[in-house]
Structures are given as structure tokens and as C-alpha cells.
Short mmCIF file of C-alpha atoms in Angstrom, two decimals:
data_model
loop_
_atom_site.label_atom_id
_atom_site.label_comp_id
_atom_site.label_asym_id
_atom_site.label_seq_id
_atom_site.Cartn_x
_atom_site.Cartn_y
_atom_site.Cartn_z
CA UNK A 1278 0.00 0.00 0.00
CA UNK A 1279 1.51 3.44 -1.28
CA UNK A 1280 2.16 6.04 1.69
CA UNK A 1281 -0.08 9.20 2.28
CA UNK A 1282 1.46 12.20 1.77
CA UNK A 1283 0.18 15.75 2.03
CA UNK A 1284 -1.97 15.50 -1.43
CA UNK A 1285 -4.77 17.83 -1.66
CA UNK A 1286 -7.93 16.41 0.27
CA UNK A 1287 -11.00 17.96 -1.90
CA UNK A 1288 -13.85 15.32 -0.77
CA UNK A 1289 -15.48 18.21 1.11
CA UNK A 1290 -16.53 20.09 -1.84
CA UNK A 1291 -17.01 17.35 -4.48
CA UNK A 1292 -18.77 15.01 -2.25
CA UNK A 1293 -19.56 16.18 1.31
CA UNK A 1294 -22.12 14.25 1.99
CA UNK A 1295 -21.24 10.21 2.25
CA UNK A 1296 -17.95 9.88 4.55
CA UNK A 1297 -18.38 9.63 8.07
CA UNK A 1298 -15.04 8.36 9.18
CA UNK A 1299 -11.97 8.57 7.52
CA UNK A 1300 -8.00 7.39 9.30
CA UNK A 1301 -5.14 8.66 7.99
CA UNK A 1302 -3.27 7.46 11.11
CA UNK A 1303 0.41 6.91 10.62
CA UNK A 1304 0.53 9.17 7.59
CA UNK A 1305 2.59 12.16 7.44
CA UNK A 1306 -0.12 14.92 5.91
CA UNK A 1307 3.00 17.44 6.97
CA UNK A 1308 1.56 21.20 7.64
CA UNK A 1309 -0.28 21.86 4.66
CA UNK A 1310 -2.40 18.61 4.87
CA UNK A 1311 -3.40 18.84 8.52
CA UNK A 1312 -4.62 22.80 7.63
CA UNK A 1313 -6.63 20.88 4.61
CA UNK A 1314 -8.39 18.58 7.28
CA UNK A 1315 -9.31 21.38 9.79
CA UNK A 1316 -10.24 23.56 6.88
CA UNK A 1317 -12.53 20.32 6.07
CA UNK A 1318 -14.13 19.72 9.55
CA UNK A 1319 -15.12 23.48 9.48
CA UNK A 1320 -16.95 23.10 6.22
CA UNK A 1321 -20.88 22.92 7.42
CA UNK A 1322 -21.85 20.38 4.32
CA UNK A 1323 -18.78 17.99 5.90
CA UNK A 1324 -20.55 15.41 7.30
CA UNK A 1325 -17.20 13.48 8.88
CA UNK A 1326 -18.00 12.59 12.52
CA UNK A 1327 -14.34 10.42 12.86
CA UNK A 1328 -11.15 12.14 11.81
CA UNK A 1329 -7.67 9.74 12.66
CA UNK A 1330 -4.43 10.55 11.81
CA UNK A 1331 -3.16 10.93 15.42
CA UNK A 1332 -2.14 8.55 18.02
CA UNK A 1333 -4.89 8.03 21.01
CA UNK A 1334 -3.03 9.47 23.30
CA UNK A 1335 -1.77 12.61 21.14
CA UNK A 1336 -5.43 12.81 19.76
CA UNK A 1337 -6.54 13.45 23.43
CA UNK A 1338 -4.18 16.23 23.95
CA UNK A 1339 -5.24 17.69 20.59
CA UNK A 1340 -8.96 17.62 21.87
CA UNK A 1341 -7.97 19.05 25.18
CA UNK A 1342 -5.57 21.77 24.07
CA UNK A 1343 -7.87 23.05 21.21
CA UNK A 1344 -10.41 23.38 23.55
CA UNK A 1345 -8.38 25.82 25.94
CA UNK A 1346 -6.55 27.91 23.49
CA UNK A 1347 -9.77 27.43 20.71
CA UNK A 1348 -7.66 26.32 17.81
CA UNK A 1349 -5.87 23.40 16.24
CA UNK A 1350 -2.98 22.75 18.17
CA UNK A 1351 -1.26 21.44 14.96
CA UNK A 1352 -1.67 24.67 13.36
CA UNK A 1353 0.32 26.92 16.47
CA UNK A 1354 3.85 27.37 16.46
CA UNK A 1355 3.68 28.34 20.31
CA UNK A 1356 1.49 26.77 23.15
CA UNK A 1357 0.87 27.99 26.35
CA UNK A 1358 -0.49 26.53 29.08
CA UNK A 1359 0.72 28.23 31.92
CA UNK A 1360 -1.39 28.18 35.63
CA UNK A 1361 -3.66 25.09 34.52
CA UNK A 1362 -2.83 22.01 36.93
CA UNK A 1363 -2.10 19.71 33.88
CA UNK A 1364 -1.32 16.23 36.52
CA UNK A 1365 0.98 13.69 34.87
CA UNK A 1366 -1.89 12.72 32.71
CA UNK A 1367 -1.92 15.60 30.41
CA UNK A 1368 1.73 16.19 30.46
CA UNK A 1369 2.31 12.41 28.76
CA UNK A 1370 -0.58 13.31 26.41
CA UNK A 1371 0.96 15.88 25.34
CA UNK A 1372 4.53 14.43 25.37
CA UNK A 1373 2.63 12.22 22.81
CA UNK A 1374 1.38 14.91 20.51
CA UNK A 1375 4.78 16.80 20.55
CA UNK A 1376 6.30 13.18 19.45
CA UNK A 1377 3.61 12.88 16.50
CA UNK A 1378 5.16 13.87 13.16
CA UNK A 1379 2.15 16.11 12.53
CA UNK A 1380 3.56 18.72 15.46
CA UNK A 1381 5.65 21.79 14.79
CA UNK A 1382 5.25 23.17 18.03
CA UNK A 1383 8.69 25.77 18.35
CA UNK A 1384 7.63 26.76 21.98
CA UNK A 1385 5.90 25.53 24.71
CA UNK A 1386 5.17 27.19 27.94
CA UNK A 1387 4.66 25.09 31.00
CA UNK A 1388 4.52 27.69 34.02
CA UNK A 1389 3.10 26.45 37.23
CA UNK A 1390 1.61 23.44 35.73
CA UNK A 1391 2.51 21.35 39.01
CA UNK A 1392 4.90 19.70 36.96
CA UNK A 1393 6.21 16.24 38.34
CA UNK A 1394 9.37 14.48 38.45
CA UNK A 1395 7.20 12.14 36.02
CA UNK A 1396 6.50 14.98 33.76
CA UNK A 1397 10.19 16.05 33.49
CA UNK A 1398 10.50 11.88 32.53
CA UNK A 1399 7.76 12.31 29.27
CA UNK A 1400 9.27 16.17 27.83
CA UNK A 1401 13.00 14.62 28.17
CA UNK A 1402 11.10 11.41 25.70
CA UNK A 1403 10.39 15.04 23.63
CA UNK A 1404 13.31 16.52 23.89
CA UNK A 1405 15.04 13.55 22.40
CA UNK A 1406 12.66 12.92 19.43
CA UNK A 1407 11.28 16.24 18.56
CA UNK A 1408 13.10 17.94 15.77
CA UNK A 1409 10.51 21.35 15.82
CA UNK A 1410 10.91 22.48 19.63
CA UNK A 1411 13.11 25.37 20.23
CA UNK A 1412 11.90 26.70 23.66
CA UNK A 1413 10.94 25.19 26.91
CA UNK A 1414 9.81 26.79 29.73
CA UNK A 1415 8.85 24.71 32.81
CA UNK A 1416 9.16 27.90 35.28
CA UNK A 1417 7.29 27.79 39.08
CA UNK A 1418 6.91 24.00 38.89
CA UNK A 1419 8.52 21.69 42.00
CA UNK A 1420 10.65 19.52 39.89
CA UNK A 1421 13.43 19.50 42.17
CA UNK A 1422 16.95 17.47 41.48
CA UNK A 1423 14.97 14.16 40.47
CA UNK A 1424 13.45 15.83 37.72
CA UNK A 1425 16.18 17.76 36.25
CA UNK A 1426 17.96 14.67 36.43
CA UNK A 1427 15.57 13.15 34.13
CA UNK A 1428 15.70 16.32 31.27
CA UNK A 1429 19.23 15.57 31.76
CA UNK A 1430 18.93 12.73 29.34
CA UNK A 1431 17.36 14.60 26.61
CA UNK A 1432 19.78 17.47 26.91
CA UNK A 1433 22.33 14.99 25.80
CA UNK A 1434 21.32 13.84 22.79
CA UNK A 1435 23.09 15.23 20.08
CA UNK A 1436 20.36 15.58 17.48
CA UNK A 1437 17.80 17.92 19.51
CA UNK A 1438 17.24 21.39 18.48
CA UNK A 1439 16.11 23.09 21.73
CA UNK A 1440 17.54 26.91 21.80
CA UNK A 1441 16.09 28.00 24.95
CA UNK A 1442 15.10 26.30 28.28
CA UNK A 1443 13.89 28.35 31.39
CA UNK A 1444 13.60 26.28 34.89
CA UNK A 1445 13.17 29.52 37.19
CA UNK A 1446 12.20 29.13 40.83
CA UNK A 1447 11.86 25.00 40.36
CA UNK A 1448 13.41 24.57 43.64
CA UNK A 1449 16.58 22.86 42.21
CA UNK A 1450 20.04 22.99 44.06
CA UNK A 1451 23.62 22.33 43.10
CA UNK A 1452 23.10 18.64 41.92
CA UNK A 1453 20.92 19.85 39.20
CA UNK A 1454 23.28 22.66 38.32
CA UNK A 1455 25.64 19.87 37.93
CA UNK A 1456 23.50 17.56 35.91
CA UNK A 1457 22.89 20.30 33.49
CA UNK A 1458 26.78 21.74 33.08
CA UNK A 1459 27.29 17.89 32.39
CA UNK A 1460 24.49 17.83 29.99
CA UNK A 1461 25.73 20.85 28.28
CA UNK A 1462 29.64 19.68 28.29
CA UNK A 1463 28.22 15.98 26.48
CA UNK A 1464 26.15 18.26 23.90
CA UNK A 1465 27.71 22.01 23.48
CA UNK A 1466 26.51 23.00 20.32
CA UNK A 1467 22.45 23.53 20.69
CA UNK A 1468 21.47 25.43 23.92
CA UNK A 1469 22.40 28.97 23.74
CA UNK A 1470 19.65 30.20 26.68
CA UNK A 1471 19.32 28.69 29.97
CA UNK A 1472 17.30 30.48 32.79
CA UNK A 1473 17.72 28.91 36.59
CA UNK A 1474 16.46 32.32 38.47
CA UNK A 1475 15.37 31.48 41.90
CA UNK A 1476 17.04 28.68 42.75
CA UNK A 1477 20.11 27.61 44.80
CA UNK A 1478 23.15 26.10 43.51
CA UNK A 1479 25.10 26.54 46.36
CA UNK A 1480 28.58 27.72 46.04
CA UNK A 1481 29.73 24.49 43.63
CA UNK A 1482 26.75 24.70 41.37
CA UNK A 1483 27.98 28.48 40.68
CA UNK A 1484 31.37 27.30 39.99
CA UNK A 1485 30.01 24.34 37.37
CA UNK A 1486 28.31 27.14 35.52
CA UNK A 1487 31.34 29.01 36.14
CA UNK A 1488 33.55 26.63 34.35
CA UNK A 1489 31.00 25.76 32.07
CA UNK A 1490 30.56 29.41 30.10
CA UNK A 1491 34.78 28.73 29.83
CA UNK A 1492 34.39 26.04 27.58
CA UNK A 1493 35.22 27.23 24.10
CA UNK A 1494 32.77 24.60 22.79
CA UNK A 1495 29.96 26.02 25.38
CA UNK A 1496 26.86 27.95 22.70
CA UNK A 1497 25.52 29.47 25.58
CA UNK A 1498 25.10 33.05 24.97
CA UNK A 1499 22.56 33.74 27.90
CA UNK A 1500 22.89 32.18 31.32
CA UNK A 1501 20.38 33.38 33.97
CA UNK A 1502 20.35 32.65 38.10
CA UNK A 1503 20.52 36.22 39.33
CA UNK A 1504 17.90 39.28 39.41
CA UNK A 1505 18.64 41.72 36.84
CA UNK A 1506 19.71 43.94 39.00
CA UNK A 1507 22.31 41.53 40.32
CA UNK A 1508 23.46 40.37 37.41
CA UNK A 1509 24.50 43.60 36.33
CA UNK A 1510 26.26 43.96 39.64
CA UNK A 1511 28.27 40.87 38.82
CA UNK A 1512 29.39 42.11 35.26
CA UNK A 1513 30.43 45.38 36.59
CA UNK A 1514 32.26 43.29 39.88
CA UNK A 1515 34.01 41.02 37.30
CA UNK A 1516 34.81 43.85 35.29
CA UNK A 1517 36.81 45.97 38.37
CA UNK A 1518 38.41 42.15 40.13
CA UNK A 1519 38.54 39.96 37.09
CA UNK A 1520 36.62 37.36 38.47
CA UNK A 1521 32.87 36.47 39.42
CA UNK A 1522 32.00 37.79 42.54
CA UNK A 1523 29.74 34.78 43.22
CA UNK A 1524 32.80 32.64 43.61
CA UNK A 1525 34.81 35.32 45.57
CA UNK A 1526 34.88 35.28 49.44
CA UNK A 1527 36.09 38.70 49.99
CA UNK A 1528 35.06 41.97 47.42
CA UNK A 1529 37.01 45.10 47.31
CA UNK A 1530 35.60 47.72 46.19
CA UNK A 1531 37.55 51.04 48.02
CA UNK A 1532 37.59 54.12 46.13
CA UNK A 1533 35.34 53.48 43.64
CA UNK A 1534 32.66 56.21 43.08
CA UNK A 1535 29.72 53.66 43.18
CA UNK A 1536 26.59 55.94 42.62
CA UNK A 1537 22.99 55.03 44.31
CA UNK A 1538 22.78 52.70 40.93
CA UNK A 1539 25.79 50.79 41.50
CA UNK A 1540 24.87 50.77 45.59
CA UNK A 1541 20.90 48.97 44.51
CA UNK A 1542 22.85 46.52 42.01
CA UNK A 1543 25.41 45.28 44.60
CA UNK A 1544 22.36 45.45 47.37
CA UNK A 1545 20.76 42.90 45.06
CA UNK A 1546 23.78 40.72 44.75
CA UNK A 1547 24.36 41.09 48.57
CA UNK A 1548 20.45 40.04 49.09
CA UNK A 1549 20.51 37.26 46.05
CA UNK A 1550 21.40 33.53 47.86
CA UNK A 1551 24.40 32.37 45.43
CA UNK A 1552 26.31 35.13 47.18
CA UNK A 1553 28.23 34.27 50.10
CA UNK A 1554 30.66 37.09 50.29
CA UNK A 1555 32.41 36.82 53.43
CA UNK A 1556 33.99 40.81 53.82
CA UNK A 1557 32.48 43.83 51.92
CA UNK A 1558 35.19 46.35 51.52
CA UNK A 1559 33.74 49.75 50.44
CA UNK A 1560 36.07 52.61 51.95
CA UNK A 1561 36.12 55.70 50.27
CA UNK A 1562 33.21 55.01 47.61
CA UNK A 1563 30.89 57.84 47.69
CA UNK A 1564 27.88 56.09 50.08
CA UNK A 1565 25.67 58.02 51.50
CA UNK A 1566 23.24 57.91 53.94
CA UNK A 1567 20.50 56.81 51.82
CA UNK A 1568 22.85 53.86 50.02
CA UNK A 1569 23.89 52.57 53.31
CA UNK A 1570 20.24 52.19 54.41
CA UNK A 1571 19.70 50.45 50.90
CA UNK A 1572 23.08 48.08 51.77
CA UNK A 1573 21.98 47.29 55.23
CA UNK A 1574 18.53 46.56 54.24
CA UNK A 1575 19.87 43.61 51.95
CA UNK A 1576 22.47 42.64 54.60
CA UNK A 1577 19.06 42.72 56.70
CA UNK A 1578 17.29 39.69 54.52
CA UNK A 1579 20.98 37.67 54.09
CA UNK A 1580 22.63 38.49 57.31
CA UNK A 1581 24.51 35.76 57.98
CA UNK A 1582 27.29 35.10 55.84
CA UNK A 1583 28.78 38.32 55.73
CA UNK A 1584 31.76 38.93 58.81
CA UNK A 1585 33.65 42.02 57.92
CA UNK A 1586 31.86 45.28 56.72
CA UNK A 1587 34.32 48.51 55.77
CA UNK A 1588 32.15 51.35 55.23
CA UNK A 1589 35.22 54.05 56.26
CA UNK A 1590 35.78 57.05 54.61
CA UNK A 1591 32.24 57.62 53.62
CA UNK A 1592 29.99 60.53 54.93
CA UNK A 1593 27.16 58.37 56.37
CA UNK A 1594 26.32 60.79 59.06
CA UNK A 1595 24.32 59.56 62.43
CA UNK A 1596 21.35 58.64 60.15
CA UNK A 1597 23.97 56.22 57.73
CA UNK A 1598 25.43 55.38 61.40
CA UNK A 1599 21.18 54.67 62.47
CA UNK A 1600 20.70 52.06 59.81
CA UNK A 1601 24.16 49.98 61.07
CA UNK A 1602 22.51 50.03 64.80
CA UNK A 1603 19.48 48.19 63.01
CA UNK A 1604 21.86 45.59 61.48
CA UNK A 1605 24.04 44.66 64.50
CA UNK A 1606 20.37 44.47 66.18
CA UNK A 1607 19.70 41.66 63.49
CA UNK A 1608 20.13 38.45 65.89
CA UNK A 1609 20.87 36.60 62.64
CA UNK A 1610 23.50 39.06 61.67
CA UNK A 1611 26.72 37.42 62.39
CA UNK A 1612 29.06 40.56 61.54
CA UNK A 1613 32.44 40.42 63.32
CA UNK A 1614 34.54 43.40 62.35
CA UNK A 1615 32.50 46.97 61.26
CA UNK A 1616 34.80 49.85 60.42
CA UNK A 1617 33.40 53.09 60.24
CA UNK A 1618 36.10 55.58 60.44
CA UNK A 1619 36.03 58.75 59.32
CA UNK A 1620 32.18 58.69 58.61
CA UNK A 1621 31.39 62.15 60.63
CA UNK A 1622 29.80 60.55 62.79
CA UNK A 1623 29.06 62.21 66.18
CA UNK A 1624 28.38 61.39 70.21
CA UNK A 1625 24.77 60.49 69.04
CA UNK A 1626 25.84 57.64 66.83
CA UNK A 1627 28.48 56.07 69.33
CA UNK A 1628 25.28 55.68 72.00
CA UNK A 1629 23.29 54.42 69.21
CA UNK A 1630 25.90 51.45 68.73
CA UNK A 1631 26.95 50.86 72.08
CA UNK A 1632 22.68 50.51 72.38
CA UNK A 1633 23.09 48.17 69.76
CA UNK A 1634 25.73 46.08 71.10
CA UNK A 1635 23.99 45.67 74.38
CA UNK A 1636 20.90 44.29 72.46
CA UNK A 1637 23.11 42.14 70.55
CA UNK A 1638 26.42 41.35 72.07
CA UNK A 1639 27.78 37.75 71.15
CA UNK A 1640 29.05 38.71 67.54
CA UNK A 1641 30.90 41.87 67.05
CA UNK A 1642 34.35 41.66 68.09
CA UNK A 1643 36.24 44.76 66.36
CA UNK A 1644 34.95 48.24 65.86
CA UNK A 1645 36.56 51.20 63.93
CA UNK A 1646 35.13 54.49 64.78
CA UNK A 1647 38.53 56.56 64.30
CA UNK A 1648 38.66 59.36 63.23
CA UNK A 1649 34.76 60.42 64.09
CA UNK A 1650 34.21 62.73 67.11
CA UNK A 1651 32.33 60.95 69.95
CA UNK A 1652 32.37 63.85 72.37
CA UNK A 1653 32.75 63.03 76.39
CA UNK A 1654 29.47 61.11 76.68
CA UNK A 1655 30.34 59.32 73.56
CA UNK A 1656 33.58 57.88 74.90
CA UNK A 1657 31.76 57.37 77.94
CA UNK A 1658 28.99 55.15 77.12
CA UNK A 1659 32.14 52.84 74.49
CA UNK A 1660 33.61 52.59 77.87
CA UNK A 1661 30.77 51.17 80.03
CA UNK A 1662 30.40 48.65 76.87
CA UNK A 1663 33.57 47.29 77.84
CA UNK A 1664 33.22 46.92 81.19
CA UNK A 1665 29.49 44.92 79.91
CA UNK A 1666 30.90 41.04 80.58
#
């Protein structure tokens, strides 16, 4: 029996009335021909009540999906399904129809779709025998390390085509990180966008990206895991030190004019959970009052890797000196050196930290407050801290 290809289907208009059922399944009608059928089936003299040319499982998903977004599925280039609660029963039904030769699908959008590790299992099936799809975003779903694990597979094979693959806030650590540098290493040459916003690799999964974006034969031209505003932090930090702050333990930054821009994009990186900057170095770099209460609000909501804080040789005033006191009052904040010299700071301040302290005394064990003028009461109330056992 010759095979089916995409010839014209005209039974609609010379005959419309006699055909009921017609299967064309395991045919390849490509694009043209499956336009020709839903043309047909919109025809009111077409009398057809049973159109095959899909698989059962793949015509489901058709059904289903045409329903929500009101046309053909085979006739869309991208699908989104984003925010419906799709269950692993949908997700292989559609794993089916992306399979089916009659699919072109280029993107498919997958947000908060409860996505399983059993879902990841079916799309990696896609990824390995689809030859249309060219984004994937599974964004907001739990997949976790098992799942990634399983996309893993169909990462590596070397015939896919997928450009773009977005796995924001899927509550993945630095094993997945891992799995998908390794995935990337096997097969260099098709993934050139890879979003992992919101989740945490942990200080080795930043280093296997890292490493990764060093490999000549690495296509990636857009790697995301930080906020924008962090990001740019970390391109202006690696521009100054040479090296990705994110893998640094200490960051020097003295006697650079920062600028309240510079200040929110390092506040960001300071706040984001990949960094785990041990000492902050910014003597002499223009902050103000307003950027230190902008820097100690992000040390505020990632206090506690952060030991060593050099603010000296900035004019932060007793309100820059205010916003400190509401750090060290942090019980999280696990700060061990703070130097503050020559910050014109006055008496007013130096009660405000010694307050401090006394709220909060286990951590800090240096302070630098030279060249400020505490006044008598200032060095007064310092000295009763000391005698505090």
C-alpha cells in the first residue's frame, strides 16, 4: 500500500455528503495537509463525525488543548499553558502529541503546571525525538533534582534542536546545576539560553556554571540565576576584580565612586542567595546615607554570611550610622569586624551602637570608629560597653 502524503484532500466540496469516518493514522499529511483537514471539519456540508491521523493518546491532547486555546494545536507554532494544573496525565498526552510527526510546536510554555518528576520523565522522551521544539519553559513547577535529572537525558542527545530552556524558581540545588553543566559539556553545540532564576546552587553549582561558560565549545550566549539587578552587579564586579563575585569570598571595592545605581545593584547581589561574600570592603566610595540604608537593608534579609563590613571614609552621618545600629540588632547578623572611620559621625551615633551592642552582644568583636568625634558622653557610654561582661 503506497504512503499518504500531504496530497490535496477535496472530498469536502465534491462530495460532502457520504464519509463519516476517515484514518489517515500513521501518515505524514505534513503542515499543509493537517490545515486541509481542519479547513474540512469546518466546512458545514462535511458530514465526517471520525477524523484519525493521530495517536490516542496525542489525539486526546489535541482535543484538550484546542479546547483551551480554541484552535488546532497542529496549526500553532507556540502553546501555552501556563497556571492550569495539567497532573501527569496531560503532560504524557501531550509528550505524545509533541512526538507525532504532525507537530511543529517551536515553543511551549509550561509555568506552574505542578509539573512532576514524572513529567520532566515524558518532555526529556520530547526533547530527544522532537526535531521542531526550540523553547521550553517549565518555570514555578517543583521539579526538584529528580526531575532535572531526568531532562538531563534529553539534553544529551546530540540531534535535539532546543535553543532555549527556562527552569526559574523550580526549587533545584547544586546537583541539578551539575546535571545540566554535564548535559551541556556531552552536547555544546544547541542550547544557547538557559534560565535557573530562583534557585540555589550553592557555592559548587555556581562554579560548574562558572567553568561551564569557559568552555570554548559552550553555545551558551545567555545564562540566567541572578535578578537583573544583580546580574549587572556581577558584570560590573568582574569587570573591576577579574573574576565572578559569586565565587569570591572577599570583594574590594575602596575608592570606587559607586553611585545610588551601583549601591541597589550590589544590594541585590548582597540580598541574592548564590552570594556568600564573606567581607564587603567599600572605603572611600561615595555612600551616603541613603545607600547605606539600601546596603543594610539587603544585609538585613541575608545576614549571615557576611563577617567584615568597611564602610570608612564615607559621609554616612548619624542617620547612615542609624541604619548599622538596626543591622548589628539583626540576631541573625553574624558581623564580626565593622569599620566606620572617618564617617562624621558624632556622640549620638556612638550611643546608638553601644545601644546596639547591648541588644546584641555575642558577635561583634572589632569596631573602627577613628577618626569620628564621639564627644565626652560618647567615649563614655564605648567605655561602660567594655566593662558589659
Amino acid at each position: 500500500m503506497s504512503r499518504l502524503t500531504e496530497t490535496r484532500i477535496s472530498c469536502g466540496s465534491s462530495s460532502p455528503s457520504h464519509l463519516i469516518e476517515l484514518d489517515l493514522t500513521g501518515n505524514d499529511p505534513g503542515q499543509s495537509g493537517v490545515k486541509q483537514l481542519s479547513d474540512l471539519l469546518q466546512d458545514p456540508d462535511c458530514q465526517l463525525k471520525t477524523l484519525r491521523f493521530l495517536s490516542s493518546a496525542a489525539d486526546e491532547a489535541c482535543q484538550y488543548v484546542t479546547g483551551i486555546v480554541g484552535k488546532n494545536l497542529l496549526l500553532l507554532r507556540e502553546l501555552n499553558l501556563s497556571e492550569r494544573e495539567l497532573g501527569d496525565t496531560r503532560v504524557n498526552q501531550i509528550s505524545a502529541l509533541l512526538q507525532d510527526k504532525h507537530c511543529t510546536l517551536n515553543t511551549l510554555i509550561l509555568r506552574k503546571c505542578v509539573l512532576t518528576e514524572e513529567s520532566c520523565s515524558a518532555l526529556a522522551t520530547v526533547l530527544r525525538s522532537n526535531s521542531s521544539l526550540k523553547e521550553l519553559d517549565m518555570s514555578n513547577n517543583n521539579l526538584l533534582d529528580s526531575g532535572v535529572k531526568k531532562l538531563q537525558n534529553g539534553l544529551e542527545n546530540t540531534n535535539r534542536t532546543l535553543k532555549k530552556l527556562r527552569l526559574s524558581d523550580c526549587s533545584i540545588t547544586e546537583e541539578s546545576y551539575k546535571a545540566l553543566a554535564s548535559a551541556l559539556r556531552s552536547n555544546p553545540s544547541h542550547l544557547i539560553e538557559l534560565d535557573l532564576t530562583g534557585n540555589d546552587p550553592g557555592q559548587s553549582g555556581v562554579k560548574e556554571l562558572n567553568d561551564l561558560l569557559q568552555d570554548p565549545n559552550c553555545q551558551l550566549k545567555t545564562l540566567r540565576f541572578l535578578s537583573p539587578a544583580a546580574e549587572e552587579a556581577c558584570q560590573y564586579v568582574t569587570g573591576i576584580v577579574c573574576k565572578n563575585p559569586l565565587l569570591l569570598r572577599e570583594l574590594n571595592l575602596r575608592e570606587h565612586e559607586l553611585g545610588d545605581t551601583r549601591v541597589n545593584q550590589i544590594s541585590a547581589l548582597l540580598q541574592d542567595k548564590h552570594c556568600k561574600l564573606n567581607t564587603l570592603i567599600l572605603n572611600n566610595s561615595s555612600i551616603t546615607p541613603e545607600d547605606c540604608r539600601v546596603l543594610t537593608e539587603a544585609l538585613h534579609s541575608n545576614p549571615s554570611n557576611l563577617i567584615e563590613l568597611d564602610l570608612s571614609g564615607n559621609k554616612l552621618g548619624d542617620s547612615g550610622n542609624e541604619k548599622i545600629c538596626h543591622l548589628l540588632e539583626n540576631t541573625q547578623c553574624k558581623l564580626e569586624k565593622l569599620k566606620v572611620s572617618d564617617c562624621s559621625i558624632t556622640e549620638e551615633a556612638y550611643k546608638a551602637l553601644a545601644s546596639a551592642l547591648r541588644s546584641n552582644p555575642s558577635h561583634l568583636i572589632e569596631l573602627d570608629l577613628t577618626g569620628n568625634d564621639p564627644g565626652q558622653s560618647g567615649v563614655m557610654v564605648l567605655s561602660d560597653l567594655l566593662q558589659d561582661e
